[in-house]
Tab-separated table of C-alpha atoms in Angstrom:
chain	number	residue	atom	x	y	z
A	94	MET	CA	24.623	-30.131	28.579
A	95	SER	CA	21.402	-30.643	26.375
A	96	LEU	CA	21.897	-31.448	22.752
A	97	THR	CA	18.952	-29.535	21.673
A	98	ALA	CA	18.054	-25.812	21.926
A	99	THR	CA	14.918	-23.936	21.696
A	100	ILE	CA	14.879	-20.826	19.872
A	101	HIS	CA	11.605	-18.433	20.041
A	102	VAL	CA	11.174	-16.082	17.389
A	103	PRO	CA	8.724	-13.286	18.441
A	104	LYS	CA	8.242	-12.008	14.709
A	105	LEU	CA	6.625	-15.121	13.919
A	106	ASN	CA	5.497	-16.204	17.163
A	107	LYS	CA	6.893	-19.599	16.771
A	108	THR	CA	9.324	-22.040	18.436
A	109	LEU	CA	12.105	-23.597	16.616
A	110	THR	CA	14.048	-26.670	17.955
A	111	ILE	CA	17.389	-27.649	16.918
A	112	PRO	CA	19.900	-30.039	17.389
A	113	THR	CA	23.395	-28.839	18.968
A	114	GLY	CA	25.779	-32.254	19.274
A	115	LEU	CA	27.957	-33.403	16.752
A	116	PHE	CA	26.286	-35.543	14.251
A	117	ILE	CA	28.301	-38.788	14.163
A	118	ASN	CA	26.956	-42.378	13.131
A	119	ASN	CA	23.319	-41.009	12.908
A	120	GLU	CA	23.341	-39.576	16.350
A	121	PHE	CA	23.900	-36.217	18.041
A	122	VAL	CA	26.580	-36.612	20.826
A	123	PRO	CA	28.756	-34.695	22.826
A	124	SER	CA	32.490	-34.126	22.311
A	125	VAL	CA	34.825	-36.890	23.468
A	126	ASP	CA	37.432	-34.297	25.224
A	127	SER	CA	36.186	-30.649	24.697
A	128	GLN	CA	33.927	-28.707	26.765
A	129	GLU	CA	33.979	-25.665	23.936
A	130	LEU	CA	31.072	-24.020	22.442
A	131	ILE	CA	30.642	-22.442	19.316
A	132	HIS	CA	28.003	-19.256	19.665
A	133	ALA	CA	25.876	-18.820	16.898
A	134	TYR	CA	24.712	-15.077	16.314
A	135	ASN	CA	21.995	-13.424	14.584
A	136	PRO	CA	23.785	-10.798	12.328
A	137	ALA	CA	20.531	-8.441	12.514
A	138	THR	CA	20.484	-8.074	16.422
A	139	GLU	CA	23.847	-9.240	17.340
A	140	GLU	CA	22.482	-11.596	20.123
A	141	ILE	CA	23.530	-15.284	20.203
A	142	VAL	CA	20.812	-17.661	18.806
A	143	ALA	CA	22.069	-20.710	20.149
A	144	SER	CA	25.476	-22.582	20.794
A	145	VAL	CA	26.391	-25.797	19.728
A	146	VAL	CA	29.423	-28.492	20.579
A	147	ALA	CA	32.608	-27.500	19.353
A	148	GLY	CA	34.374	-30.521	17.810
A	149	SER	CA	38.007	-31.514	18.693
A	150	ALA	CA	40.642	-33.016	16.668
A	151	LYS	CA	39.759	-36.456	18.515
A	152	ASP	CA	36.062	-36.069	17.344
A	153	ILE	CA	37.143	-35.694	13.942
A	154	ASP	CA	39.172	-39.048	14.605
A	155	VAL	CA	35.748	-40.643	15.435
A	156	ALA	CA	33.726	-39.426	12.717
A	157	VAL	CA	36.244	-40.414	9.951
A	158	ALA	CA	36.348	-43.923	11.428
A	159	ALA	CA	32.393	-43.932	11.361
A	160	ALA	CA	32.918	-43.010	7.703
A	161	ARG	CA	35.203	-45.582	7.038
A	162	LYS	CA	33.358	-47.999	8.599
A	163	ALA	CA	30.079	-47.356	6.396
A	164	PHE	CA	32.083	-46.803	3.396
A	165	ASN	CA	33.444	-50.485	3.877
A	166	THR	CA	30.177	-52.053	4.856
A	167	THR	CA	26.792	-50.252	4.008
A	168	TRP	CA	27.847	-47.775	1.599
A	169	GLY	CA	30.483	-47.237	-1.258
A	170	LYS	CA	30.409	-50.663	-3.311
A	171	ASN	CA	28.024	-52.197	-1.105
A	172	VAL	CA	24.957	-50.414	-2.179
A	173	THR	CA	23.194	-50.015	-5.461
A	174	GLY	CA	23.162	-46.831	-7.533
A	175	TRP	CA	19.187	-47.315	-7.096
A	176	GLU	CA	19.265	-47.399	-3.553
A	177	ARG	CA	21.468	-44.134	-3.205
A	178	SER	CA	19.164	-42.084	-5.757
A	179	ARG	CA	16.223	-43.474	-3.589
A	180	LEU	CA	17.355	-42.165	-0.372
A	181	MET	CA	18.774	-38.992	-2.068
A	182	ASN	CA	15.463	-38.210	-3.244
A	183	LYS	CA	13.962	-39.069	0.132
A	184	LEU	CA	16.345	-36.292	1.602
A	185	ALA	CA	15.459	-33.930	-0.940
A	186	ASP	CA	11.488	-34.404	-0.336
A	187	LEU	CA	12.353	-33.820	3.459
A	188	ILE	CA	14.207	-30.953	2.572
A	189	GLU	CA	11.168	-29.498	0.528
A	190	ARG	CA	8.634	-30.122	3.495
A	191	ASP	CA	10.850	-28.197	5.738
A	192	ALA	CA	11.831	-25.347	3.661
A	193	GLN	CA	10.007	-22.895	5.303
A	194	GLU	CA	11.706	-23.873	8.710
A	195	LEU	CA	15.178	-24.334	7.350
A	196	ALA	CA	14.822	-20.923	5.725
A	197	GLU	CA	13.660	-19.262	9.240
A	198	LEU	CA	16.651	-20.757	10.479
A	199	GLU	CA	19.092	-19.468	8.010
A	200	THR	CA	17.888	-15.970	8.514
A	201	LEU	CA	18.367	-16.052	12.340
A	202	ASN	CA	21.832	-17.448	11.902
A	203	ASN	CA	23.323	-15.973	8.336
A	204	GLY	CA	21.062	-12.975	8.118
A	205	LYS	CA	19.868	-13.491	4.639
A	206	PRO	CA	15.992	-12.819	4.003
A	207	VAL	CA	13.648	-15.884	4.573
A	208	ARG	CA	12.269	-15.538	1.181
A	209	ILE	CA	15.348	-15.622	-0.303
A	210	ALA	CA	16.666	-18.610	1.445
A	211	ARG	CA	13.671	-20.516	0.833
A	212	ASP	CA	12.911	-19.806	-2.845
A	213	PHE	CA	16.353	-19.652	-4.085
A	214	ASP	CA	18.968	-21.242	-1.822
A	215	ILE	CA	16.684	-24.234	-0.419
A	216	GLY	CA	14.701	-24.637	-3.513
A	217	ASP	CA	17.964	-24.868	-5.478
A	218	SER	CA	19.528	-27.181	-2.970
A	219	VAL	CA	16.526	-29.378	-3.423
A	220	GLN	CA	17.050	-29.741	-7.249
A	221	CYS	CA	20.680	-30.179	-7.041
A	222	LEU	CA	19.892	-33.301	-4.891
A	223	ARG	CA	17.459	-34.648	-7.557
A	224	TYR	CA	19.876	-34.018	-10.323
A	225	TYR	CA	22.591	-36.211	-8.627
A	226	ALA	CA	20.133	-38.623	-7.222
A	227	GLY	CA	19.172	-39.130	-11.187
A	228	TRP	CA	23.090	-39.797	-12.009
A	229	ALA	CA	23.553	-42.240	-9.133
A	230	ASP	CA	22.880	-45.631	-11.265
A	231	LYS	CA	24.555	-44.259	-14.320
A	232	ILE	CA	28.144	-44.343	-13.257
A	233	THR	CA	29.764	-45.980	-16.232
A	234	GLY	CA	32.980	-46.669	-17.416
A	235	GLN	CA	34.636	-47.746	-20.907
A	236	THR	CA	35.295	-51.109	-22.709
A	237	ILE	CA	38.599	-50.563	-24.616
A	238	GLU	CA	39.843	-52.707	-27.380
A	239	VAL	CA	42.888	-53.971	-26.599
A	240	ASP	CA	43.269	-57.641	-28.556
A	241	ASN	CA	40.081	-59.027	-29.906
A	242	LYS	CA	41.336	-62.588	-29.782
A	243	ALA	CA	42.985	-62.642	-26.638
A	244	LYS	CA	42.211	-59.572	-24.381
A	245	LEU	CA	40.113	-56.303	-23.360
A	246	ALA	CA	40.428	-53.923	-20.975
A	247	PHE	CA	37.546	-51.821	-18.940
A	248	THR	CA	37.459	-48.899	-16.703
A	249	ARG	CA	35.384	-48.379	-13.459
A	250	HIS	CA	34.795	-45.099	-11.713
A	251	ASP	CA	34.916	-46.227	-7.857
A	252	PRO	CA	33.982	-43.899	-5.122
A	253	ILE	CA	36.923	-42.213	-3.761
A	254	GLY	CA	36.281	-43.200	-0.411
A	255	VAL	CA	36.047	-40.747	2.777
A	256	CYS	CA	35.524	-37.155	1.978
A	257	GLY	CA	36.363	-34.398	4.205
A	258	GLN	CA	34.025	-31.372	3.043
A	259	ILE	CA	34.391	-27.964	4.569
A	260	ILE	CA	31.714	-25.205	3.478
A	261	PRO	CA	31.413	-21.687	3.852
A	262	TRP	CA	29.080	-18.996	5.589
A	263	ASN	CA	27.697	-17.360	2.908
A	264	TYR	CA	25.528	-20.141	1.406
A	265	PRO	CA	25.222	-22.683	4.155
A	266	ILE	CA	22.457	-24.721	2.857
A	267	ASN	CA	23.403	-24.427	-0.888
A	268	MET	CA	26.855	-25.150	-0.149
A	269	TRP	CA	26.296	-28.186	1.970
A	270	SER	CA	24.021	-29.672	-1.183
A	271	TRP	CA	26.523	-29.068	-3.598
A	272	LYS	CA	29.393	-30.922	-1.666
A	273	VAL	CA	26.822	-33.700	-0.245
A	274	ALA	CA	24.774	-34.555	-3.345
A	275	PRO	CA	27.641	-35.401	-5.956
A	276	ALA	CA	29.786	-37.597	-2.967
A	277	LEU	CA	26.440	-39.475	-2.120
A	278	SER	CA	25.434	-39.812	-5.576
A	279	VAL	CA	28.671	-42.210	-6.451
A	280	GLY	CA	28.896	-43.969	-3.165
A	281	CYS	CA	31.495	-41.612	-0.952
A	282	THR	CA	31.073	-41.341	2.726
A	283	ILE	CA	31.280	-37.416	4.269
A	284	VAL	CA	32.594	-35.787	7.358
A	285	MET	CA	31.221	-32.481	7.099
A	286	LYS	CA	32.778	-29.076	8.676
A	287	PRO	CA	30.373	-26.136	8.561
A	288	SER	CA	31.370	-22.898	9.259
A	289	GLU	CA	31.806	-21.864	12.748
A	290	LEU	CA	29.583	-18.797	11.887
A	291	THR	CA	26.761	-20.676	10.779
A	292	PRO	CA	26.569	-24.249	12.060
A	293	LEU	CA	22.850	-24.602	12.671
A	294	THR	CA	21.267	-25.463	9.284
A	295	ALA	CA	23.974	-28.025	8.840
A	296	LEU	CA	22.896	-29.677	11.958
A	297	LYS	CA	19.176	-29.549	11.266
A	298	LEU	CA	20.071	-31.274	7.720
A	299	SER	CA	21.534	-33.997	9.698
A	300	ALA	CA	18.633	-34.805	11.123
A	301	LEU	CA	17.146	-35.138	7.921
A	302	ILE	CA	19.955	-37.514	6.590
A	303	LYS	CA	18.837	-39.900	9.753
A	304	GLU	CA	15.371	-39.437	8.870
A	305	ALA	CA	15.504	-40.545	5.057
A	306	GLY	CA	17.012	-43.631	6.077
A	307	PHE	CA	20.699	-43.407	5.196
A	308	PRO	CA	22.694	-45.772	7.419
A	309	PRO	CA	24.795	-44.707	10.221
A	310	GLY	CA	28.158	-43.061	9.281
A	311	VAL	CA	27.106	-42.082	5.747
A	312	VAL	CA	27.072	-38.509	6.560
A	313	ASN	CA	28.668	-36.919	9.807
A	314	THR	CA	28.753	-33.406	11.092
A	315	VAL	CA	31.325	-31.823	13.233
A	316	PRO	CA	30.873	-28.373	13.935
A	317	SER	CA	34.152	-26.872	15.104
A	318	LEU	CA	36.669	-23.919	14.610
A	319	GLY	CA	38.490	-23.860	11.207
A	320	HIS	CA	42.039	-24.339	12.674
A	321	VAL	CA	40.923	-27.326	14.511
A	322	GLY	CA	38.201	-29.558	12.433
A	323	GLY	CA	39.079	-27.865	9.172
A	324	ALA	CA	43.018	-28.501	9.804
A	325	ALA	CA	42.408	-31.869	11.233
A	326	LEU	CA	40.195	-33.253	8.057
A	327	ALA	CA	42.984	-31.748	5.675
A	328	SER	CA	45.657	-33.650	7.464
A	329	HIS	CA	44.027	-36.897	8.202
A	330	LEU	CA	45.692	-40.006	6.983
A	331	ASP	CA	42.333	-41.645	6.704
A	332	VAL	CA	40.447	-38.903	4.762
A	333	ASP	CA	40.683	-39.684	1.177
A	334	LYS	CA	39.552	-36.503	-0.455
A	335	VAL	CA	38.609	-32.761	0.923
A	336	ALA	CA	36.834	-30.334	-0.461
A	337	PHE	CA	36.595	-26.802	0.302
A	338	THR	CA	34.984	-23.561	-0.458
A	339	GLY	CA	36.327	-20.381	1.140
A	340	SER	CA	39.233	-18.088	1.081
A	341	THR	CA	42.146	-18.264	-0.756
A	342	ILE	CA	44.713	-18.155	1.956
A	343	THR	CA	43.093	-21.060	3.569
A	344	GLY	CA	42.532	-23.048	0.446
A	345	ARG	CA	46.552	-22.877	-0.051
A	346	LYS	CA	46.690	-23.951	3.731
A	347	ILE	CA	44.259	-26.922	3.097
A	348	MET	CA	46.360	-28.099	-0.110
A	349	GLU	CA	49.570	-27.999	1.872
A	350	ALA	CA	48.252	-29.970	4.617
A	351	ALA	CA	46.570	-32.448	2.178
A	352	ALA	CA	49.975	-32.933	0.346
A	353	LYS	CA	52.102	-33.184	3.627
A	354	SER	CA	49.955	-35.859	4.762
A	355	ASN	CA	48.764	-38.478	2.439
A	356	LEU	CA	48.308	-36.747	-0.852
A	357	LYS	CA	44.599	-36.830	-0.521
A	358	LYS	CA	42.936	-35.604	-3.359
A	359	ALA	CA	42.550	-31.754	-3.170
A	360	SER	CA	43.924	-29.776	-5.638
A	361	GLU	CA	41.227	-30.798	-8.075
A	362	HIS	CA	38.318	-29.217	-5.815
A	363	ILE	CA	39.424	-25.838	-4.171
A	364	GLN	CA	36.674	-23.283	-4.887
A	365	LEU	CA	37.848	-19.864	-3.909
A	366	GLY	CA	37.561	-16.437	-3.836
A	367	GLY	CA	37.175	-13.655	-6.966
A	368	LYS	CA	37.077	-10.236	-7.740
A	369	SER	CA	34.772	-10.676	-11.108
A	370	PRO	CA	34.560	-8.256	-13.681
A	371	HIS	CA	31.129	-6.986	-15.267
A	372	LEU	CA	31.671	-5.415	-18.709
A	373	ILE	CA	28.620	-3.054	-20.114
A	374	PHE	CA	28.889	-2.178	-23.887
A	375	GLU	CA	27.458	0.523	-25.692
A	376	SER	CA	24.932	-1.759	-27.667
A	377	ALA	CA	23.479	-3.686	-24.673
A	378	ASP	CA	20.127	-3.188	-23.162
A	379	LEU	CA	20.832	-0.787	-20.546
A	380	ASP	CA	17.830	-1.206	-18.455
A	381	GLN	CA	18.353	-4.961	-18.583
A	382	ALA	CA	21.960	-4.748	-17.961
A	383	ALA	CA	21.379	-2.158	-14.918
A	384	ASN	CA	19.194	-4.865	-13.354
A	385	TRP	CA	21.881	-7.863	-13.638
A	386	ALA	CA	24.730	-5.310	-12.606
A	387	ALA	CA	22.342	-4.240	-9.331
A	388	LEU	CA	21.878	-8.339	-8.887
A	389	GLY	CA	25.711	-8.967	-9.177
A	390	ILE	CA	26.669	-6.875	-6.228
A	391	CYS	CA	23.590	-6.678	-3.917
A	392	TYR	CA	22.531	-10.411	-4.259
A	393	ASN	CA	23.432	-11.854	-0.813
A	394	THR	CA	24.400	-8.793	0.221
A	395	GLY	CA	27.370	-8.792	-1.857
A	396	GLN	CA	28.611	-12.032	0.019
A	397	ASP	CA	29.222	-14.020	-2.907
A	398	CYS	CA	32.390	-15.567	-4.612
A	399	THR	CA	31.546	-14.149	-7.823
A	400	ALA	CA	29.979	-10.824	-7.121
A	401	GLY	CA	30.360	-8.632	-9.894
A	402	SER	CA	32.290	-6.254	-7.910
A	403	ARG	CA	34.175	-4.251	-10.696
A	404	LEU	CA	31.896	-2.940	-13.164
A	405	TYR	CA	33.286	-1.382	-16.636
A	406	VAL	CA	31.001	0.783	-18.517
A	407	GLN	CA	31.588	1.983	-22.252
A	408	GLU	CA	32.705	5.585	-22.102
A	409	SER	CA	29.542	6.627	-24.517
A	410	ILE	CA	26.968	5.061	-22.268
A	411	TYR	CA	28.942	5.759	-18.622
A	412	ASP	CA	27.015	8.720	-17.246
A	413	LYS	CA	23.571	7.513	-18.480
A	414	PHE	CA	24.188	3.938	-17.239
A	415	VAL	CA	25.593	4.999	-13.857
A	416	ASN	CA	22.503	7.142	-13.238
A	417	LEU	CA	20.483	4.398	-14.145
A	418	LEU	CA	22.255	1.773	-11.896
A	419	VAL	CA	22.141	4.030	-8.876
A	420	ASP	CA	18.295	4.241	-9.177
A	421	LYS	CA	18.345	0.295	-9.478
A	422	VAL	CA	20.347	-0.235	-6.525
A	423	LYS	CA	18.171	2.354	-4.239
A	424	SER	CA	15.024	0.204	-4.837
A	425	GLN	CA	16.591	-3.004	-3.010
A	426	VAL	CA	15.262	-3.204	0.175
A	427	ILE	CA	17.692	-4.263	2.905
A	428	GLY	CA	16.101	-5.092	6.140
A	429	ASP	CA	14.073	-7.484	8.488
A	430	GLY	CA	14.643	-10.728	6.724
A	431	PHE	CA	11.140	-11.971	8.219
A	432	ASP	CA	9.245	-9.650	5.811
A	433	GLU	CA	8.987	-11.018	2.370
A	434	LYS	CA	9.775	-7.760	0.707
A	435	THR	CA	13.263	-7.789	1.957
A	436	GLY	CA	15.783	-8.663	-0.893
A	437	GLY	CA	19.061	-8.632	1.506
A	438	GLY	CA	20.033	-8.706	5.126
A	439	PRO	CA	23.129	-7.903	7.213
A	440	VAL	CA	26.508	-8.973	6.609
A	441	VAL	CA	27.359	-12.240	8.469
A	442	SER	CA	29.290	-11.113	11.780
A	443	LYS	CA	31.105	-8.458	13.310
A	444	GLY	CA	34.330	-9.427	11.808
A	445	GLN	CA	32.800	-9.328	8.185
A	446	TYR	CA	31.102	-6.164	8.964
A	447	ASP	CA	34.292	-4.274	10.338
A	448	ARG	CA	36.147	-5.825	6.976
A	449	VAL	CA	33.454	-4.442	4.429
A	450	TRP	CA	33.769	-0.972	6.435
A	451	SER	CA	37.540	-0.984	6.292
A	452	TYR	CA	37.488	-1.168	2.470
A	453	ILE	CA	34.740	1.404	2.077
A	454	GLU	CA	36.977	3.918	4.250
A	455	ALA	CA	40.085	2.938	2.317
A	456	GLY	CA	38.212	3.789	-0.965
A	457	LYS	CA	37.202	7.231	0.227
A	458	GLU	CA	40.586	7.836	1.678
A	459	ALA	CA	42.250	6.711	-2.087
A	460	GLY	CA	40.063	9.156	-3.856
A	461	ALA	CA	37.274	7.487	-5.381
A	462	LYS	CA	33.839	9.348	-5.255
A	463	VAL	CA	31.208	7.468	-3.402
A	464	VAL	CA	27.755	7.971	-5.545
A	465	LEU	CA	25.405	5.779	-3.207
A	466	GLY	CA	25.676	4.538	0.262
A	467	GLY	CA	29.182	4.760	2.189
A	468	GLU	CA	27.238	5.780	5.396
A	469	LYS	CA	26.618	3.504	8.612
A	470	ARG	CA	23.436	2.875	10.098
A	471	ALA	CA	22.754	3.550	13.591
A	472	GLY	CA	21.672	0.737	16.224
A	473	LYS	CA	22.309	-3.071	16.501
A	474	GLY	CA	22.807	-5.207	13.519
A	475	TYR	CA	25.883	-5.839	11.033
A	476	TRP	CA	24.299	-3.363	8.256
A	477	VAL	CA	26.047	-2.618	4.927
A	478	ASP	CA	24.036	-0.890	2.592
A	479	PRO	CA	24.985	-1.079	-1.317
A	480	THR	CA	27.930	1.404	-1.966
A	481	ILE	CA	29.340	2.442	-5.067
A	482	PHE	CA	32.240	4.199	-6.038
A	483	THR	CA	33.192	5.789	-9.201
A	484	ASN	CA	36.634	7.655	-10.178
A	485	ILE	CA	38.262	4.447	-9.720
A	486	THR	CA	41.975	3.496	-10.714
A	487	PRO	CA	43.192	0.151	-10.990
A	488	ASP	CA	45.864	0.191	-7.981
A	489	MET	CA	43.060	1.159	-5.342
A	490	LYS	CA	42.461	-1.653	-2.561
A	491	ILE	CA	38.947	-1.486	-3.450
A	492	VAL	CA	39.512	-2.773	-7.398
A	493	LYS	CA	42.194	-5.061	-6.531
A	494	GLU	CA	40.867	-6.920	-3.411
A	495	GLU	CA	37.920	-9.271	-2.881
A	496	ILE	CA	35.692	-7.346	-0.352
A	497	PHE	CA	32.882	-9.790	0.054
A	498	GLY	CA	30.236	-6.900	0.666
A	499	PRO	CA	27.953	-5.030	-1.223
A	500	VAL	CA	30.738	-2.571	-2.666
A	501	LEU	CA	30.803	-2.037	-6.322
A	502	SER	CA	33.383	-0.038	-8.502
A	503	VAL	CA	32.522	1.518	-11.440
A	504	GLY	CA	35.121	2.163	-14.281
A	505	VAL	CA	35.061	3.214	-17.599
A	506	PHE	CA	36.537	1.979	-20.973
A	507	LYS	CA	36.562	3.072	-24.796
A	508	THR	CA	37.280	0.059	-26.641
A	509	GLU	CA	36.750	-3.886	-26.616
A	510	ASP	CA	40.360	-4.503	-26.213
A	511	GLU	CA	40.632	-2.105	-23.184
A	512	ALA	CA	37.323	-3.620	-21.499
A	513	ILE	CA	39.028	-6.986	-22.065
A	514	ALA	CA	42.627	-5.938	-20.355
A	515	LEU	CA	40.632	-4.405	-17.617
A	516	ALA	CA	38.697	-7.435	-16.822
A	517	ASN	CA	41.551	-9.711	-16.856
A	518	ASP	CA	43.883	-7.317	-14.734
A	519	THR	CA	43.126	-9.490	-11.515
A	520	ALA	CA	44.714	-12.433	-9.939
A	521	TYR	CA	41.277	-14.233	-9.567
A	522	GLY	CA	39.392	-15.909	-12.445
A	523	LEU	CA	35.893	-17.324	-10.750
A	524	GLY	CA	33.199	-15.284	-12.989
A	525	ALA	CA	32.985	-12.564	-15.269
A	526	GLY	CA	29.786	-10.915	-17.148
A	527	LEU	CA	29.413	-8.801	-20.291
A	528	HIS	CA	26.172	-7.327	-21.703
A	529	SER	CA	26.140	-6.243	-25.689
A	530	SER	CA	23.573	-6.822	-28.460
A	531	ASP	CA	26.336	-7.603	-30.835
A	532	ALA	CA	26.374	-11.430	-31.166
A	533	ASN	CA	29.912	-11.591	-32.698
A	534	GLN	CA	31.204	-9.418	-30.044
A	535	CYS	CA	29.543	-11.584	-27.474
A	536	MET	CA	31.461	-14.646	-28.923
A	537	ARG	CA	34.688	-12.821	-28.776
A	538	VAL	CA	34.828	-11.354	-25.750
A	539	SER	CA	33.447	-14.392	-23.714
A	540	SER	CA	36.394	-16.418	-25.063
A	541	ALA	CA	38.677	-13.582	-23.965
A	542	LEU	CA	37.816	-13.447	-20.432
A	543	GLU	CA	39.734	-15.392	-18.129
A	544	ALA	CA	37.144	-16.782	-15.854
A	545	GLY	CA	35.674	-20.280	-15.101
A	546	THR	CA	32.553	-19.081	-15.865
A	547	VAL	CA	31.328	-16.277	-18.047
A	548	TRP	CA	27.565	-14.858	-18.038
A	549	VAL	CA	26.153	-13.266	-21.274
A	550	ASN	CA	23.251	-10.729	-20.936
A	551	GLN	CA	22.687	-12.040	-17.349
A	552	TYR	CA	24.998	-12.683	-14.063
A	553	ASN	CA	25.360	-14.861	-11.166
A	554	VAL	CA	22.728	-17.102	-12.474
A	555	LEU	CA	23.883	-20.894	-12.126
A	556	ASN	CA	22.245	-24.315	-13.004
A	557	ASN	CA	23.017	-27.611	-11.365
A	558	ASN	CA	23.483	-29.532	-14.521
A	559	VAL	CA	26.529	-26.965	-15.646
A	560	PRO	CA	29.783	-26.894	-14.341
A	561	PHE	CA	31.219	-24.157	-12.114
A	562	GLY	CA	34.627	-23.460	-10.886
A	563	GLY	CA	37.700	-21.077	-11.174
A	564	LYS	CA	41.022	-20.462	-12.711
A	565	LYS	CA	44.098	-18.707	-11.210
A	566	GLN	CA	43.977	-17.740	-7.665
A	567	SER	CA	40.107	-18.674	-7.723
A	568	GLY	CA	40.770	-22.195	-7.377
A	569	MET	CA	40.467	-25.668	-9.419
A	570	GLY	CA	38.250	-28.223	-10.328
A	571	ARG	CA	34.272	-28.226	-10.891
A	572	GLU	CA	31.213	-28.345	-8.863
A	573	LEU	CA	28.125	-29.028	-10.538
A	574	GLY	CA	27.007	-30.747	-13.656
A	575	SER	CA	28.552	-34.513	-14.686
A	576	TYR	CA	31.945	-32.539	-13.840
A	577	ALA	CA	31.468	-32.803	-10.067
A	578	LEU	CA	31.218	-36.817	-10.131
A	579	ASP	CA	34.805	-36.937	-11.392
A	580	GLU	CA	35.901	-35.040	-8.217
A	581	TYR	CA	34.440	-37.747	-6.150
A	582	THR	CA	35.668	-41.041	-8.284
A	583	SER	CA	38.578	-42.734	-9.011
A	584	VAL	CA	39.316	-44.463	-12.367
A	585	LYS	CA	40.366	-48.033	-12.055
A	586	ALA	CA	41.640	-49.754	-15.503
A	587	VAL	CA	41.191	-53.457	-15.372
A	588	HIS	CA	43.140	-55.545	-18.228
A	589	TRP	CA	41.485	-59.074	-18.690
A	590	ASN	CA	43.488	-61.762	-20.495
A	591	PHE	CA	41.177	-64.485	-21.460
A	592	GLY	CA	43.264	-65.991	-24.526
A	593	GLU	CA	47.073	-65.226	-24.313
A	594	LYS	CA	49.494	-67.584	-22.824
A	595	LEU	CA	52.987	-66.682	-21.607
A	596	ASP	CA	55.876	-68.438	-22.356
A	597	TRP	CA	58.521	-68.577	-19.460
A	598	PRO	CA	61.168	-67.826	-19.131
A	599	LEU	CA	61.516	-64.576	-21.174
């Protein structure tokens, strides 16, 4: 089969050409033993956009071998931090150059609007690469006093080696950069498995890896089904670390496979789901709080690990705030991703569509009140309009379980202590938010919330220089900031004797 595909985009009157093979050793190649294909769908039309090679476990073996060879010869400790930085900045330049086309491809395969993909996801990814490019020649250890007359010790932060990276479908380009950038910065090599739902932009980015001048084998991309490629990476004896973003159930399987194989580093870098609380106190700027609450559930059509899907409003302002929030959410345009006015698209797949609608129906059946949305659109496409429930109880599925769609549960509280108790009543701990004009309250509540990230008077805004990660069943380890570098390095202690003479026998 051909290892490229041509996609005609009638709305743009243009054609996109994408690679469809496995990217190993800087070449797009067929599978060594599989004829299977992964079909990438357009969630707005339910039509196949393109089909790509589905990698097998043997393909993972080939990719890992390529990554190991590169680590031992042309990357790892064999290249300077300055050279790593130069190549990473070149890659960022190329992504910036191709931002429009990458965004269009993301819209076709993921459903999010071109404007959002280009200006937010890709813009942030370029910044992420440049941020970690800046770290590449600044990886330092410590010199430790032992005995000034005879000995000293120092530490080295060595690249951990070959990394398997498994990324999700909700932010295909953004999650690619979050994984790739810190790994390349410290000198690791990579075998990337993109989601089987959204493999197209990862392959396009792989072509830019080669164009930027990275040596063969430094970054390899193997689209495959999760139970094939993901399982093979997690259990591979020559993979030194596996990084994963996705569901809690899959995260458990990956940690188990990592432990049962070679005890590869996995537990420190697993980013999982969430059921994030968002608290609105009576002293808050209600108009701004409503804007942020709308963003918290509408952004990326709710397909976000930190979606603020549990909103709790103080009793004294509850009715006023809910009416304000409904008006804000109504103004969000969910539609054609190629229209620059669109703020949200369809959910990513038929499976996700069915999942989200099952929760909406469960909310209705449990007695929650629909104050917005909750009705299916006619015609093609996996559309879910933002849906807001009130009259909720803590035991409802829509309150307890991660939905991963634009479905918001709104509850009420009287006191600060009650708000904190409601917020922390979850198995997850990825994100949380609060709105208040009382500085002392902001400090008290942000300290009490059990989450890896807490937003105060804003929501869901991340920065590449600030760490991100979860507590409880939302995972462990941190991405972004200098903390992410620790996930890809191994600390070596060197003890140097320059003056002590050992008498023998003891």
